Amino acid sequence: MMNDVEDFERCAPALLDPLYRDYIWSGTGSQKTLVENKEAYNRIWIKKRVLRGIVNYTLEATVLGQKIDLPIGIAPSAGHSVFHQEGERGTARGASSMGAIMILNSLSLTSLEDIAASVPAGAVKWMQTYIYSKRDLVIDIVRRAEKAGYSALVVTVDEPYEYEIRCNSRSRFFEKEVVHGFPNIRAAVEDIIINSSDTFDDIAWLVNITTLPVVVKGIMTAYGVVERYSGITNDKLVDRVESKLTI
């Protein structure tokens, strides 16, 4: 019986093709960040409050104006169908059933329209993108997400440099799985190039081409963010909910 995520993690390697196992389990370089992520998470403790007079407990929260039952967002990873036959559809349905946020990766092997059709109308869906070198690819993703009922855009700005061990496993993974291309990106695979020199001007461009809120994913420190933030959001402060840009 599987009781938690760690049970799945322990059992999965014996069931997976070594290529997929190496891809999902590996980080980059010395794996230092991968190890620290787990250790940092394990250092978090929830403080228990007593004598509060609370009768009805809830985890409900409001995020970007939408109420969610569980304040968790499924990170925009890709290739879910490699590890389960339902792929991202199953992930989206699971998130919806718990009242959490489904964040779909633009490099998913399932189209954003298929994901939208697989969950109830009220399910909270966000669409991830990179600042691709060909801006028309980004514009197409944005317009399709708006039309399909996604309620926010997530732009990833920390695409890592890939060391050889990670690059080899990732390259072989994609060579095997993306022979038919990515359904969310209307371009040949070889033309899908992520811009490695993003600036705040690129984020401002994205904010200005959509009516959806924009969430910036991958900023590790506050350095330089606050001083540039006001220029992107028409002088709204970082902690103002009504701003279109969320960091």
mmCIF file of C-alpha atoms in Angstrom:
data_model
loop_
_atom_site.group_PDB
_atom_site.id
_atom_site.type_symbol
_atom_site.label_atom_id
_atom_site.label_comp_id
_atom_site.label_asym_id
_atom_site.label_seq_id
_atom_site.Cartn_x
_atom_site.Cartn_y
_atom_site.Cartn_z
ATOM 1 C CA MET A 1 0.000 0.000 0.000
ATOM 2 C CA MET A 2 1.220 3.480 -0.910
ATOM 3 C CA ASN A 3 0.654 5.919 1.937
ATOM 4 C CA ASP A 4 2.627 8.952 0.837
ATOM 5 C CA VAL A 5 4.886 10.384 -1.844
ATOM 6 C CA GLU A 6 7.967 8.819 -0.282
ATOM 7 C CA ASP A 7 6.444 5.352 -0.728
ATOM 8 C CA PHE A 8 6.064 6.018 -4.453
ATOM 9 C CA GLU A 9 9.629 7.325 -4.595
ATOM 10 C CA ARG A 10 10.986 4.162 -3.004
ATOM 11 C CA CYS A 11 9.051 1.790 -5.275
ATOM 12 C CA ALA A 12 9.216 3.613 -8.603
ATOM 13 C CA PRO A 13 12.860 2.932 -9.611
ATOM 14 C CA ALA A 14 12.253 -0.801 -9.919
ATOM 15 C CA LEU A 15 9.378 -0.162 -12.330
ATOM 16 C CA LEU A 16 10.912 2.514 -14.546
ATOM 17 C CA ASP A 17 13.052 2.344 -17.642
ATOM 18 C CA PRO A 18 16.576 3.468 -16.528
ATOM 19 C CA LEU A 19 16.378 6.401 -18.949
ATOM 20 C CA TYR A 20 13.243 7.772 -17.292
ATOM 21 C CA ARG A 21 14.525 6.969 -13.814
ATOM 22 C CA ASP A 22 17.749 8.913 -14.404
ATOM 23 C CA TYR A 23 15.851 11.838 -15.897
ATOM 24 C CA ILE A 24 13.416 12.297 -13.035
ATOM 25 C CA TRP A 25 15.876 11.565 -10.212
ATOM 26 C CA SER A 26 18.867 13.585 -11.363
ATOM 27 C CA GLY A 27 19.698 17.228 -10.887
ATOM 28 C CA THR A 28 22.609 19.123 -12.366
ATOM 29 C CA GLY A 29 26.285 19.181 -11.568
ATOM 30 C CA SER A 30 27.060 17.968 -8.046
ATOM 31 C CA GLN A 31 23.328 17.617 -7.192
ATOM 32 C CA LYS A 32 23.891 20.101 -4.338
ATOM 33 C CA THR A 33 20.695 22.043 -4.995
ATOM 34 C CA LEU A 34 18.671 18.856 -5.299
ATOM 35 C CA VAL A 35 19.880 17.691 -1.885
ATOM 36 C CA GLU A 36 19.419 21.099 -0.267
ATOM 37 C CA ASN A 37 15.841 21.376 -1.544
ATOM 38 C CA LYS A 38 14.851 18.297 0.442
ATOM 39 C CA GLU A 39 16.849 19.248 3.506
ATOM 40 C CA ALA A 40 15.415 22.779 3.528
ATOM 41 C CA TYR A 41 11.881 21.404 3.255
ATOM 42 C CA ASN A 42 12.497 19.034 6.155
ATOM 43 C CA ARG A 43 13.632 21.949 8.319
ATOM 44 C CA ILE A 44 10.193 23.567 8.079
ATOM 45 C CA TRP A 45 7.944 23.100 11.083
ATOM 46 C CA ILE A 46 4.334 24.205 11.382
ATOM 47 C CA LYS A 47 3.699 25.968 14.672
ATOM 48 C CA LYS A 48 0.650 24.622 16.433
ATOM 49 C CA ARG A 49 -1.693 27.234 17.861
ATOM 50 C CA VAL A 50 -3.923 26.319 20.773
ATOM 51 C CA LEU A 51 -6.738 28.016 22.702
ATOM 52 C CA ARG A 52 -7.883 29.829 19.561
ATOM 53 C CA GLY A 53 -11.592 29.048 19.834
ATOM 54 C CA ILE A 54 -11.739 27.761 16.254
ATOM 55 C CA VAL A 55 -14.504 25.267 15.495
ATOM 56 C CA ASN A 56 -14.323 24.889 11.712
ATOM 57 C CA TYR A 57 -10.873 24.363 10.226
ATOM 58 C CA THR A 58 -10.085 25.010 6.581
ATOM 59 C CA LEU A 59 -7.071 25.305 4.300
ATOM 60 C CA GLU A 60 -8.933 27.561 1.879
ATOM 61 C CA ALA A 61 -7.000 30.458 0.424
ATOM 62 C CA THR A 62 -7.492 33.117 -2.226
ATOM 63 C CA VAL A 63 -4.796 33.309 -4.887
ATOM 64 C CA LEU A 64 -4.931 35.962 -7.612
ATOM 65 C CA GLY A 65 -8.593 36.515 -6.785
ATOM 66 C CA GLN A 66 -9.578 32.848 -7.009
ATOM 67 C CA LYS A 67 -10.567 30.734 -4.022
ATOM 68 C CA ILE A 68 -8.816 27.378 -3.748
ATOM 69 C CA ASP A 69 -9.446 24.624 -1.212
ATOM 70 C CA LEU A 70 -5.802 23.577 -0.958
ATOM 71 C CA PRO A 71 -3.048 26.231 -1.227
ATOM 72 C CA ILE A 72 -0.798 24.103 -3.404
ATOM 73 C CA GLY A 73 0.155 24.495 -7.051
ATOM 74 C CA ILE A 74 1.382 21.567 -9.125
ATOM 75 C CA ALA A 75 4.772 22.665 -10.439
ATOM 76 C CA PRO A 76 4.985 22.921 -14.252
ATOM 77 C CA SER A 77 6.938 19.759 -14.982
ATOM 78 C CA ALA A 78 6.601 17.926 -18.295
ATOM 79 C CA GLY A 79 6.477 14.370 -19.599
ATOM 80 C CA HIS A 80 3.859 13.037 -17.164
ATOM 81 C CA SER A 81 2.554 10.559 -19.744
ATOM 82 C CA VAL A 82 5.906 8.782 -19.630
ATOM 83 C CA PHE A 83 5.291 7.868 -16.008
ATOM 84 C CA HIS A 84 1.531 7.275 -16.041
ATOM 85 C CA GLN A 85 -0.889 6.476 -18.828
ATOM 86 C CA GLU A 86 -3.163 9.419 -17.970
ATOM 87 C CA GLY A 87 -0.270 11.864 -18.078
ATOM 88 C CA GLU A 88 -0.992 15.522 -17.404
ATOM 89 C CA ARG A 89 -4.727 14.859 -17.686
ATOM 90 C CA GLY A 90 -4.530 12.684 -14.587
ATOM 91 C CA THR A 91 -2.434 15.294 -12.802
ATOM 92 C CA ALA A 92 -4.947 18.006 -13.664
ATOM 93 C CA ARG A 93 -7.891 15.918 -12.506
ATOM 94 C CA GLY A 94 -6.095 15.126 -9.258
ATOM 95 C CA ALA A 95 -5.368 18.805 -8.627
ATOM 96 C CA SER A 96 -8.962 19.719 -9.447
ATOM 97 C CA SER A 97 -10.395 17.087 -7.105
ATOM 98 C CA MET A 98 -8.376 18.563 -4.227
ATOM 99 C CA GLY A 99 -9.109 22.178 -5.115
ATOM 100 C CA ALA A 100 -5.439 22.882 -5.896
ATOM 101 C CA ILE A 101 -3.841 24.733 -8.831
ATOM 102 C CA MET A 102 -2.732 22.897 -11.961
ATOM 103 C CA ILE A 103 0.211 24.606 -13.672
ATOM 104 C CA LEU A 104 0.770 23.161 -17.147
ATOM 105 C CA ASN A 105 4.219 23.224 -18.715
ATOM 106 C CA SER A 106 4.374 24.578 -22.257
ATOM 107 C CA LEU A 107 6.623 21.605 -23.105
ATOM 108 C CA SER A 108 3.958 19.165 -21.945
ATOM 109 C CA LEU A 109 3.168 16.267 -24.262
ATOM 110 C CA THR A 110 -0.548 17.033 -23.755
ATOM 111 C CA SER A 111 -2.144 20.129 -25.265
ATOM 112 C CA LEU A 112 -3.448 22.892 -23.051
ATOM 113 C CA GLU A 113 -6.868 22.529 -24.677
ATOM 114 C CA ASP A 114 -7.002 18.814 -23.796
ATOM 115 C CA ILE A 115 -6.141 19.616 -20.195
ATOM 116 C CA ALA A 116 -8.872 22.258 -20.029
ATOM 117 C CA ALA A 117 -11.399 19.777 -21.423
ATOM 118 C CA SER A 118 -10.418 17.089 -18.906
ATOM 119 C CA VAL A 119 -11.303 19.053 -15.758
ATOM 120 C CA PRO A 120 -14.476 20.770 -14.493
ATOM 121 C CA ALA A 121 -15.123 24.325 -15.631
ATOM 122 C CA GLY A 122 -14.249 25.755 -12.219
ATOM 123 C CA ALA A 123 -10.839 24.079 -11.955
ATOM 124 C CA VAL A 124 -7.989 26.541 -11.448
ATOM 125 C CA LYS A 125 -5.491 26.254 -14.316
ATOM 126 C CA TRP A 126 -2.354 28.296 -14.907
ATOM 127 C CA MET A 127 -0.238 28.088 -18.061
ATOM 128 C CA GLN A 128 3.557 28.099 -17.945
ATOM 129 C CA THR A 129 5.809 29.453 -20.655
ATOM 130 C CA TYR A 130 9.383 30.470 -21.217
ATOM 131 C CA ILE A 131 10.459 33.568 -23.098
ATOM 132 C CA TYR A 132 11.136 31.668 -26.294
ATOM 133 C CA SER A 133 13.501 33.298 -28.759
ATOM 134 C CA LYS A 134 10.701 33.327 -31.325
ATOM 135 C CA ARG A 135 8.182 35.653 -29.697
ATOM 136 C CA ASP A 136 5.329 34.467 -31.903
ATOM 137 C CA LEU A 137 5.504 31.123 -30.065
ATOM 138 C CA VAL A 138 4.911 32.899 -26.751
ATOM 139 C CA ILE A 139 2.069 34.964 -28.186
ATOM 140 C CA ASP A 140 0.380 31.832 -29.524
ATOM 141 C CA ILE A 141 0.597 30.107 -26.120
ATOM 142 C CA VAL A 142 -0.820 33.195 -24.403
ATOM 143 C CA ARG A 143 -3.780 33.524 -26.769
ATOM 144 C CA ARG A 144 -4.629 29.819 -26.565
ATOM 145 C CA ALA A 145 -4.402 29.887 -22.761
ATOM 146 C CA GLU A 146 -6.700 32.899 -22.583
ATOM 147 C CA LYS A 147 -9.219 31.211 -24.870
ATOM 148 C CA ALA A 148 -9.084 27.885 -22.983
ATOM 149 C CA GLY A 149 -9.901 29.448 -19.623
ATOM 150 C CA TYR A 150 -6.516 29.521 -17.919
ATOM 151 C CA SER A 151 -6.510 32.168 -15.206
ATOM 152 C CA ALA A 152 -2.803 33.077 -15.022
ATOM 153 C CA LEU A 153 0.485 32.796 -16.882
ATOM 154 C CA VAL A 154 3.650 31.501 -15.229
ATOM 155 C CA VAL A 155 6.912 32.533 -16.864
ATOM 156 C CA THR A 156 10.020 30.562 -15.899
ATOM 157 C CA VAL A 157 13.182 32.656 -15.752
ATOM 158 C CA ASP A 158 15.704 30.267 -14.199
ATOM 159 C CA GLU A 159 16.321 27.707 -16.939
ATOM 160 C CA PRO A 160 19.512 26.047 -15.626
ATOM 161 C CA TYR A 161 22.794 25.453 -17.359
ATOM 162 C CA GLU A 162 22.883 21.732 -18.000
ATOM 163 C CA TYR A 163 25.986 19.820 -17.025
ATOM 164 C CA GLU A 164 26.934 16.828 -19.113
ATOM 165 C CA ILE A 165 25.405 14.144 -16.866
ATOM 166 C CA ARG A 166 22.030 15.896 -16.818
ATOM 167 C CA CYS A 167 22.201 17.013 -20.417
ATOM 168 C CA ASN A 168 22.845 13.492 -21.687
ATOM 169 C CA SER A 169 19.907 12.001 -19.813
ATOM 170 C CA ARG A 170 17.633 14.881 -20.776
ATOM 171 C CA SER A 171 18.650 14.766 -24.439
ATOM 172 C CA ARG A 172 18.041 11.022 -24.680
ATOM 173 C CA PHE A 173 14.724 11.452 -22.872
ATOM 174 C CA PHE A 174 13.469 14.029 -25.358
ATOM 175 C CA GLU A 175 14.855 12.192 -28.369
ATOM 176 C CA LYS A 176 12.691 9.230 -27.418
ATOM 177 C CA GLU A 177 9.534 11.048 -26.343
ATOM 178 C CA VAL A 178 9.071 14.124 -28.536
ATOM 179 C CA VAL A 179 9.356 12.698 -32.029
ATOM 180 C CA HIS A 180 5.908 14.133 -32.752
ATOM 181 C CA GLY A 181 6.697 17.541 -31.294
ATOM 182 C CA PHE A 182 5.123 19.528 -28.469
ATOM 183 C CA PRO A 183 1.371 20.169 -28.901
ATOM 184 C CA ASN A 184 1.515 23.488 -27.043
ATOM 185 C CA ILE A 185 4.179 24.928 -29.322
ATOM 186 C CA ARG A 186 3.419 25.260 -33.005
ATOM 187 C CA ALA A 187 6.951 24.892 -34.280
ATOM 188 C CA ALA A 188 9.437 22.228 -35.234
ATOM 189 C CA VAL A 189 11.313 20.836 -32.244
ATOM 190 C CA GLU A 190 14.603 22.242 -33.501
ATOM 191 C CA ASP A 191 13.071 25.747 -33.599
ATOM 192 C CA ILE A 192 12.051 25.724 -29.923
ATOM 193 C CA ILE A 193 14.814 27.803 -28.373
ATOM 194 C CA ILE A 194 14.554 29.259 -24.870
ATOM 195 C CA ASN A 195 16.035 32.736 -24.564
ATOM 196 C CA SER A 196 18.923 32.507 -22.091
ATOM 197 C CA SER A 197 19.311 36.264 -21.631
ATOM 198 C CA ASP A 198 15.928 37.341 -20.249
ATOM 199 C CA THR A 199 15.608 40.786 -18.688
ATOM 200 C CA PHE A 200 12.831 42.676 -16.923
ATOM 201 C CA ASP A 201 11.994 44.181 -20.301
ATOM 202 C CA ASP A 202 11.002 40.707 -21.508
ATOM 203 C CA ILE A 203 8.707 40.310 -18.506
ATOM 204 C CA ALA A 204 7.206 43.735 -19.174
ATOM 205 C CA TRP A 205 6.559 42.678 -22.771
ATOM 206 C CA LEU A 206 4.712 39.568 -21.601
ATOM 207 C CA VAL A 207 2.624 41.528 -19.090
ATOM 208 C CA ASN A 208 1.618 43.967 -21.812
ATOM 209 C CA ILE A 209 0.392 41.363 -24.321
ATOM 210 C CA THR A 210 -2.105 39.667 -22.011
ATOM 211 C CA THR A 211 -5.016 40.440 -19.737
ATOM 212 C CA LEU A 212 -4.025 37.561 -17.434
ATOM 213 C CA PRO A 213 -1.928 37.937 -14.271
ATOM 214 C CA VAL A 214 1.714 36.995 -14.812
ATOM 215 C CA VAL A 215 3.559 34.945 -12.190
ATOM 216 C CA VAL A 216 7.366 34.996 -12.402
ATOM 217 C CA LYS A 217 8.858 31.621 -11.435
ATOM 218 C CA GLY A 218 12.492 31.106 -10.540
ATOM 219 C CA ILE A 219 13.607 34.314 -8.816
ATOM 220 C CA MET A 220 15.904 33.153 -6.024
ATOM 221 C CA THR A 221 16.633 36.455 -4.249
ATOM 222 C CA ALA A 222 15.016 39.858 -3.853
ATOM 223 C CA TYR A 223 18.094 41.628 -5.216
ATOM 224 C CA GLY A 224 17.163 43.988 -8.014
ATOM 225 C CA VAL A 225 13.511 42.943 -8.112
ATOM 226 C CA VAL A 226 11.825 45.687 -6.099
ATOM 227 C CA GLU A 227 13.585 48.548 -7.892
ATOM 228 C CA ARG A 228 12.481 47.274 -11.299
ATOM 229 C CA TYR A 229 9.055 46.010 -10.274
ATOM 230 C CA SER A 230 7.322 49.392 -10.233
ATOM 231 C CA GLY A 231 8.284 50.074 -13.832
ATOM 232 C CA ILE A 232 6.587 46.886 -14.992
ATOM 233 C CA THR A 233 3.389 47.274 -13.022
ATOM 234 C CA ASN A 234 2.632 50.948 -13.428
ATOM 235 C CA ASP A 235 4.068 51.938 -10.048
ATOM 236 C CA LYS A 236 2.077 49.396 -8.035
ATOM 237 C CA LEU A 237 3.893 48.043 -4.998
ATOM 238 C CA VAL A 238 5.213 44.503 -4.736
ATOM 239 C CA ASP A 239 2.630 43.478 -2.144
ATOM 240 C CA ARG A 240 -0.378 44.984 -3.891
ATOM 241 C CA VAL A 241 -2.824 42.239 -4.864
ATOM 242 C CA GLU A 242 -4.258 44.127 -7.827
ATOM 243 C CA SER A 243 -0.953 44.145 -9.680
ATOM 244 C CA LYS A 244 -0.773 42.027 -12.836
ATOM 245 C CA LEU A 245 2.693 40.755 -11.971
ATOM 246 C CA THR A 246 3.332 38.281 -9.165
ATOM 247 C CA ILE A 247 6.803 37.248 -8.033
#
